XYZ file of C-alpha atoms in Angstrom:
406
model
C 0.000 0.000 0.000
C 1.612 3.125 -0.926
C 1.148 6.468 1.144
C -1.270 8.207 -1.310
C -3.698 4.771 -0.169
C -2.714 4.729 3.336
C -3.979 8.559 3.715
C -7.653 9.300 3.671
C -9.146 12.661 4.622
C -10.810 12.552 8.495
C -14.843 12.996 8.579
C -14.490 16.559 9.906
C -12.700 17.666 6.367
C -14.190 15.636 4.296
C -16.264 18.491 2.926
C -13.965 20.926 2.288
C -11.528 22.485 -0.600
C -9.535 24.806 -1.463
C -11.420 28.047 -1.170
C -12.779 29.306 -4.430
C -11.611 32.407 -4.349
C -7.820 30.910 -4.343
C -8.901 28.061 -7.192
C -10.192 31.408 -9.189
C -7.017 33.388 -8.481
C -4.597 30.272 -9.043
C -6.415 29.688 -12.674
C -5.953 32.915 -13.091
C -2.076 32.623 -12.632
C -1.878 29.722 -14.864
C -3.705 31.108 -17.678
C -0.866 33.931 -17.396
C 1.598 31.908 -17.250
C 0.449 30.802 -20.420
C 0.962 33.612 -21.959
C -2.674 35.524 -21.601
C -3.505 38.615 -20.961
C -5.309 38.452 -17.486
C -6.624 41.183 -15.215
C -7.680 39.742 -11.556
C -9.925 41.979 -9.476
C -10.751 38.767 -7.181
C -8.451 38.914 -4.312
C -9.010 41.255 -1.034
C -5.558 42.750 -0.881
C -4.788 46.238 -0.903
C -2.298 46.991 -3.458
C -0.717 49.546 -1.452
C 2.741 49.263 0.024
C 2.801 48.680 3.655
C 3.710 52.153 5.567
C 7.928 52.613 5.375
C 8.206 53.337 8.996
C 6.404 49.724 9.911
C 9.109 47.704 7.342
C 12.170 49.981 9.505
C 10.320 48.952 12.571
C 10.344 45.129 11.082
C 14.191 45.486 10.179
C 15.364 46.913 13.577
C 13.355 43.930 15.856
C 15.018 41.646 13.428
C 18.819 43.585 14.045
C 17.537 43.676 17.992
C 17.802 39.601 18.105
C 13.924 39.657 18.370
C 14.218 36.490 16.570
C 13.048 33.994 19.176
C 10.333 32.433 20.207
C 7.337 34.769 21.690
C 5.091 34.662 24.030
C 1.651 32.072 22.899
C -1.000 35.265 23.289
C 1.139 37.498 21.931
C 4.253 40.432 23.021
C 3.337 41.994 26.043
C 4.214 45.199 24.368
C 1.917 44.965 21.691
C -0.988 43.613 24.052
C -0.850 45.946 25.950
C -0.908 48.844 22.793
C -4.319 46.810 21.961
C -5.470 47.048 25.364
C -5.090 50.596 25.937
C -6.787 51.358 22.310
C -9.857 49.133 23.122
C -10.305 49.980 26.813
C -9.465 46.414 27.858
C -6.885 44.951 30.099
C -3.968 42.627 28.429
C -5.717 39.726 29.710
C -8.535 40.330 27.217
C -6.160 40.349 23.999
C -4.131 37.437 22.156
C -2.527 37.838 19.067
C -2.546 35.005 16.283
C -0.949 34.352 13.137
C -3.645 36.759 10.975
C -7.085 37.067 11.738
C -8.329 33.991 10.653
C -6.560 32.287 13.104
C -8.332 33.939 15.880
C -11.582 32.694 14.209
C -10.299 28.925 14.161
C -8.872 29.328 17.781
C -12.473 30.515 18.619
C -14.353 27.549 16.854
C -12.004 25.431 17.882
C -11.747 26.329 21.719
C -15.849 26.118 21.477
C -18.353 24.334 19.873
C -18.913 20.353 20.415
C -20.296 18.270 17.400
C -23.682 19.742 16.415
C -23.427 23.174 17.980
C -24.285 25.922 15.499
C -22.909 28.658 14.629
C -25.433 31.801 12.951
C -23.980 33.571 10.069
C -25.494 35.891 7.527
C -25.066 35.421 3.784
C -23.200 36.339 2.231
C -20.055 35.580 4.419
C -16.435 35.336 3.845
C -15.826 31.899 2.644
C -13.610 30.460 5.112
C -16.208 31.409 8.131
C -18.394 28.517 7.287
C -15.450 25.852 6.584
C -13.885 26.634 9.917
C -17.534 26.263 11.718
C -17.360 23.092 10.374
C -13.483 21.915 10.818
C -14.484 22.903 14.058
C -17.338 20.180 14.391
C -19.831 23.111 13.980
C -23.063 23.159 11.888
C -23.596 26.761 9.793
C -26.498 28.459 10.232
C -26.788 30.469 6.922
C -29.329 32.983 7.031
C -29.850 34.790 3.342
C -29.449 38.157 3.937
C -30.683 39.831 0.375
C -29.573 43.188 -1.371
C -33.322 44.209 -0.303
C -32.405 44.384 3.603
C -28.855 45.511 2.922
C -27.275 42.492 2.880
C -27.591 42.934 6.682
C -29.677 40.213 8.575
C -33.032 41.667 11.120
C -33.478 41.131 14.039
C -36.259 38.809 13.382
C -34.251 36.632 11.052
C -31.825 36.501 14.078
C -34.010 35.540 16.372
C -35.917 32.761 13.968
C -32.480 31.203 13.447
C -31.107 30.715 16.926
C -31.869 27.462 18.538
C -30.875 25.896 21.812
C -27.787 24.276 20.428
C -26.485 27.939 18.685
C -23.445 28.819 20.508
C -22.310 31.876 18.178
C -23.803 34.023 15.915
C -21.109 35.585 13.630
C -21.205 39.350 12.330
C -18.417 41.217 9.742
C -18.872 44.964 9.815
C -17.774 46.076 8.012
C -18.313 42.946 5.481
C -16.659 40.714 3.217
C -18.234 40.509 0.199
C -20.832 43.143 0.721
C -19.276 46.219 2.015
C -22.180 46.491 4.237
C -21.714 47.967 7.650
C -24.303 47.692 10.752
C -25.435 51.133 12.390
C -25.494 51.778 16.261
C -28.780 51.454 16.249
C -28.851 48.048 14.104
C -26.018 46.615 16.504
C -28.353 47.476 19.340
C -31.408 45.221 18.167
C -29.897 42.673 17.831
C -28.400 42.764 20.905
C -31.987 42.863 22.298
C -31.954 39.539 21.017
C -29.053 38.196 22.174
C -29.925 39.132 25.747
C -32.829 37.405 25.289
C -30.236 34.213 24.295
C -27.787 34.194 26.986
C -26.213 30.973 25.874
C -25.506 32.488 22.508
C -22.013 34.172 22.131
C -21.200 36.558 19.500
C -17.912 36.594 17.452
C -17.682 40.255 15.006
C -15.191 40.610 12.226
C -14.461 44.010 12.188
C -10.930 43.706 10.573
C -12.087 46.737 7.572
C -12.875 49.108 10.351
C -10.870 51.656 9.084
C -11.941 50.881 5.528
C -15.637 52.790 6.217
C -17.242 55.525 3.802
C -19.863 55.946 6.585
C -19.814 55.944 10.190
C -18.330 52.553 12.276
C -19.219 52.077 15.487
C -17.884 48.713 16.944
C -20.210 46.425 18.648
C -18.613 46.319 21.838
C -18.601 50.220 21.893
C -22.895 50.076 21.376
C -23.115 47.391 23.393
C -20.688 47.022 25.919
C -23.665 45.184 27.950
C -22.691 42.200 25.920
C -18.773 41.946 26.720
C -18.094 39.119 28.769
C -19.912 36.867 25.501
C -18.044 38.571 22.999
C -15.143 38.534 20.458
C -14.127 41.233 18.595
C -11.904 40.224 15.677
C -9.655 42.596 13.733
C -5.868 43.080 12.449
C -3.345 45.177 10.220
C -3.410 43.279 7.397
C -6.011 45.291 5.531
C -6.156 48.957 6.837
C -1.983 49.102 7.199
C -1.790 46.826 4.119
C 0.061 44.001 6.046
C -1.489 41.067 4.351
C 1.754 39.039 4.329
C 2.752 40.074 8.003
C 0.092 37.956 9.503
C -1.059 39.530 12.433
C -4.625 39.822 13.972
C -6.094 39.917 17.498
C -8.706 39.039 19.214
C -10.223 41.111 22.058
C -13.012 39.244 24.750
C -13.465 38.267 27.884
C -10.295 36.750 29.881
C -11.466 33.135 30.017
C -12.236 33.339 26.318
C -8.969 34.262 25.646
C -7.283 31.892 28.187
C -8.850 29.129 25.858
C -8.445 30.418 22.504
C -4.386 30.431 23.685
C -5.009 27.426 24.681
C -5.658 26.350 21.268
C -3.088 27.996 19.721
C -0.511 27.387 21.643
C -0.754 23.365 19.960
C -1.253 24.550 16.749
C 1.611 27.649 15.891
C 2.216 28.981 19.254
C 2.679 32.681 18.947
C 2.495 34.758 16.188
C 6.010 36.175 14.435
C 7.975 38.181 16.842
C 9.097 40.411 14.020
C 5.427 40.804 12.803
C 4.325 42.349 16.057
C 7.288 44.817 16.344
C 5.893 45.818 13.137
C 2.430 45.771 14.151
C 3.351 47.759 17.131
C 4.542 50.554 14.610
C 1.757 50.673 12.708
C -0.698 51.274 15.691
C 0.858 53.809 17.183
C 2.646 55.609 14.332
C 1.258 58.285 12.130
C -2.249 57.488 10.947
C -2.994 60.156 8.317
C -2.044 57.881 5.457
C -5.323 56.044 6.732
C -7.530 58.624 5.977
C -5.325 59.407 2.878
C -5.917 55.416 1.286
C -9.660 55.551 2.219
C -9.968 59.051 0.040
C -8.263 56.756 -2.781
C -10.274 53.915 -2.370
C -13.650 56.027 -1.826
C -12.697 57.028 -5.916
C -11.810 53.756 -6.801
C -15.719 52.374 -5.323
C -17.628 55.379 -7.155
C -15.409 54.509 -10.212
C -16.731 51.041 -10.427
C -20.239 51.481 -9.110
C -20.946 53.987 -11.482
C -19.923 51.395 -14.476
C -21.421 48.919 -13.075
C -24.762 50.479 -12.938
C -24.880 51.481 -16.332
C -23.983 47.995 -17.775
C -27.206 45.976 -18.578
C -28.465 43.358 -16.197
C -26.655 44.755 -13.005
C -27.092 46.389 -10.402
C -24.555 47.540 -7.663
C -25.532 49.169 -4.090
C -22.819 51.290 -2.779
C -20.787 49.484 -0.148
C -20.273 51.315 3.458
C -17.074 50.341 3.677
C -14.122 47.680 2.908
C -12.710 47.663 -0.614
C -15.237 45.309 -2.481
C -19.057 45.872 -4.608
C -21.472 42.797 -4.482
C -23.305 43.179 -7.608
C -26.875 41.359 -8.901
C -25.961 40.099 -12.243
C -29.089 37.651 -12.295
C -30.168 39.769 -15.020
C -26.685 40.029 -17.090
C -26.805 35.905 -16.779
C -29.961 35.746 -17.977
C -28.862 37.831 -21.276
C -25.786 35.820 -21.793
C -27.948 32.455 -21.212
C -25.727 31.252 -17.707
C -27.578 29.805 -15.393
C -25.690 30.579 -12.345
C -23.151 33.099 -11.086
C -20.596 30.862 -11.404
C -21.221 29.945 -15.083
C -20.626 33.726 -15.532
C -17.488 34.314 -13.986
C -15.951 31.383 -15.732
C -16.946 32.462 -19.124
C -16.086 36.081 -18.159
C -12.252 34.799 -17.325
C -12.085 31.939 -20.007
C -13.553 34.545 -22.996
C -12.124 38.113 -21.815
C -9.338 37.275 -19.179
C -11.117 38.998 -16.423
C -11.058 36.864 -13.037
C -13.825 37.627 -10.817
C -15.636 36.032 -7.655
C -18.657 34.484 -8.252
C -21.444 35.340 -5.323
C -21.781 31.168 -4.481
C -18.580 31.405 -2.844
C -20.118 33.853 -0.105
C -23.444 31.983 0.470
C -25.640 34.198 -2.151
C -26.068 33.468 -6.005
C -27.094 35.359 -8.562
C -24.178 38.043 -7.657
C -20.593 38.745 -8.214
C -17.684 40.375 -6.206
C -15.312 42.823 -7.760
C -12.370 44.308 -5.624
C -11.286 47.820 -5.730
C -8.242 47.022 -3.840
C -6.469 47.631 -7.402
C -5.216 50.452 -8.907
C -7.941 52.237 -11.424
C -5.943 51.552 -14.547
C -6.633 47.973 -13.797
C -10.218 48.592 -12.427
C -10.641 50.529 -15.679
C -9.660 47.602 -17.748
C -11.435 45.461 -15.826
C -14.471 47.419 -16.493
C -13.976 47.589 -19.920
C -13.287 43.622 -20.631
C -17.064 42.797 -18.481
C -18.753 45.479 -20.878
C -17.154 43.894 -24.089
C -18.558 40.895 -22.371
C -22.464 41.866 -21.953
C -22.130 43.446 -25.201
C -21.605 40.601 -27.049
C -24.168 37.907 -27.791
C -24.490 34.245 -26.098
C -21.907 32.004 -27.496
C -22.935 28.906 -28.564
C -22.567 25.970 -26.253
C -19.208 24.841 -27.024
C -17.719 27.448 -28.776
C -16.572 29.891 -26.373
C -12.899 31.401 -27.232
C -9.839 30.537 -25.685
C -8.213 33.656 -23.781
C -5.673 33.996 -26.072
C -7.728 34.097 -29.302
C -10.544 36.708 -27.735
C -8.135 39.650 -27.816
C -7.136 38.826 -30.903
């Protein structure tokens, strides 16, 4: 029996894959390599550099001997910076490896076989394939372009059971843009209170990334602190993708297990990383305000394109650096059936790779990132209006990449 026989995949991953959004991006890269012409507006990275004074920072911790092993939750020094900004004490913070660590840690540190975890659609991808790594069981509640893509109170309340341990929020959000006002944040906390064996985890890692006012949940609500998690990071606002470094803020036992987990899996996060980190949180913040005025151009940019193509129709997004379009009516024209079928004809005909809204929990729309400069968002634009504007291909027949800019 060789090793590829001997391994088969446990129960608890036997449902997942590789995320689409990397299987879009990594086709993407291969039809380039190729040779093609290919502009990607699929991935959430800010393009960017990250702030000068942050890489010095990096380089000096490195010169310093900060090379060894840190502490599990994280460098006191940077805790502590964390602490002070969110009113907590240290013993309320770890640091992980990124942001989606501190989402695994919490699954992982939580939820038995069975217990269910709440989650609007559309989501980010991975939240529902860690609920489930995690033994979890999603709750997706469709949460439609009608109501904001923000779920009610109501819908909140129909969907939580007695085995619901979490209910997970992203405000600003991932796909959608959409971000929850005070006063939105504070009805559904009257449900929650009426739940008190229901935590509540919120993503709020684009909080700097907001066109309209942010309030953070645990600011509205602090009534509701000792069941929540606030999750957040650098790698988006600072444009630290690569530097992996997020946090999570709660109550003190929370955290105590969430180290707990993470001290088996990668212990602490990179030494180096949080010097950095440390820079970027307490250095000069004006370029924030300066990247948000560039990406505020880049999102009127593409949702005034958008809206005048046929068959789609874009909200404006709140905040974060990605529109959700409808394009039920643009698949419709160019006889697709589904969302998918649209982005894969939209890459394979006019080398334009784009997200398809199945990934996030919601069909029938699309997500674009502005994260790019606008000479790419402009060409972008212009390869998914050649695209409209030309008539169904017939099945079969669709051009190569190469061949359609030809």
């Amino acid at each position: 029996m060789t090793a590829s026989q001997a391994f088969r995949r446990s129960a608890r991953i036997a449902s997942l894959e590789i995320s689409e959004i990397v299987q879009i991006t990594e086709r993407a890269a291969s039809l380039r390599a190729e040779g093609a012409d290919i502009v990607a507006l699929s991935t959430g990275e800010p393009d960017f550099p990250t702030p000068s004074h942050v890489v010095e920072a990096a380089h000096q911790a490195a010169l310093a001997g900060r090379t060894k092993y840190p502490a599990t939750l994280g460098t006191p020094e940077l805790r502590d910076l964390i602490a002070s900004q969110n009113g907590v004490g240290r013993a309320n913070v770890i640091v992980s490896t990124g942001a989606k660590q501190v989402l695994a840690n919490a699954m992982l540190a939580s939820l038995d076989p069975g217990d269910e975890v709440v989650m609007p659609a559309p989501y980010w991808t991975s939240y529902s394939d860690i609920v489930a790594l995690a033994g979890g069981a999603p709750v997706v509640v469709p949460c439609t372009m009608e109501t904001g893509f923000r779920i009610t109170p109501e819908r909140l309340d129909a969907a939580i059971t007695p085995r619901t341990r979490w209910v997970m929020l992203n405000s600003p959000s991932n796909p959608t843009g959409a971000i929850y006002s005070r006063d939105e944040l504070r009805s559904l906390a009257g449900v929650l209170q009426r739940h008190p064996h229901v935590m509540v985890l919120v993503d709020e890692i684009y909080d700097h990334l907001s066109f309209t006012d942010f309030a953070s949940m645990r600011e509205v609500v602090p009534e509701l602190s000792d069941r929540m998690l606030i999750v957040n990071g650098v790698s988006k606002a600072y444009a630290m993708t690569g530097w992996r470094i997020g946090w999570g803020i709660g109550p003190a036992d929370m955290i105590f297990a969430l180290g707990a987990v993470q001290g088996q899996i990668t212990s602490g996060a990179s030494a180096i990383s949080q010097a950095a980190a440390v820079a970027a949180l307490s250095g000069p913040q004006e370029l924030l305000a300066e990247r948000l005025a560039i990406l505020k151009t880049r999102r009127d940019l593409v949702v005034s394109r958008l809206n005048a193509m046929p068959g789609i129709t874009c909200p404006v997004p709140d905040g974060a650096f990605y529109v959700f379009p409808d394009v039920t009516g643009a698949m419709a024209a160019k006889g697709l059936a589904t969302c998918a079928e649209f982005c894969t004809a939209l890459l394979e005909t006019q080398g334009l790779a784009l997200v398809p809204g199945r990934a996030f929990g919601l069909p029938g729309h699309l997500r674009l990132s502005f994260a790019y400069s606008q000479a790419n968002l402009e060409a972008g634009l212009d390869r998914l209006e050649r695209f409209l504007s030309r008539p169904p291909e017939p099945a079969g027949e669709e051009r190569p990449v190469a061949e359609s800019f030809s």
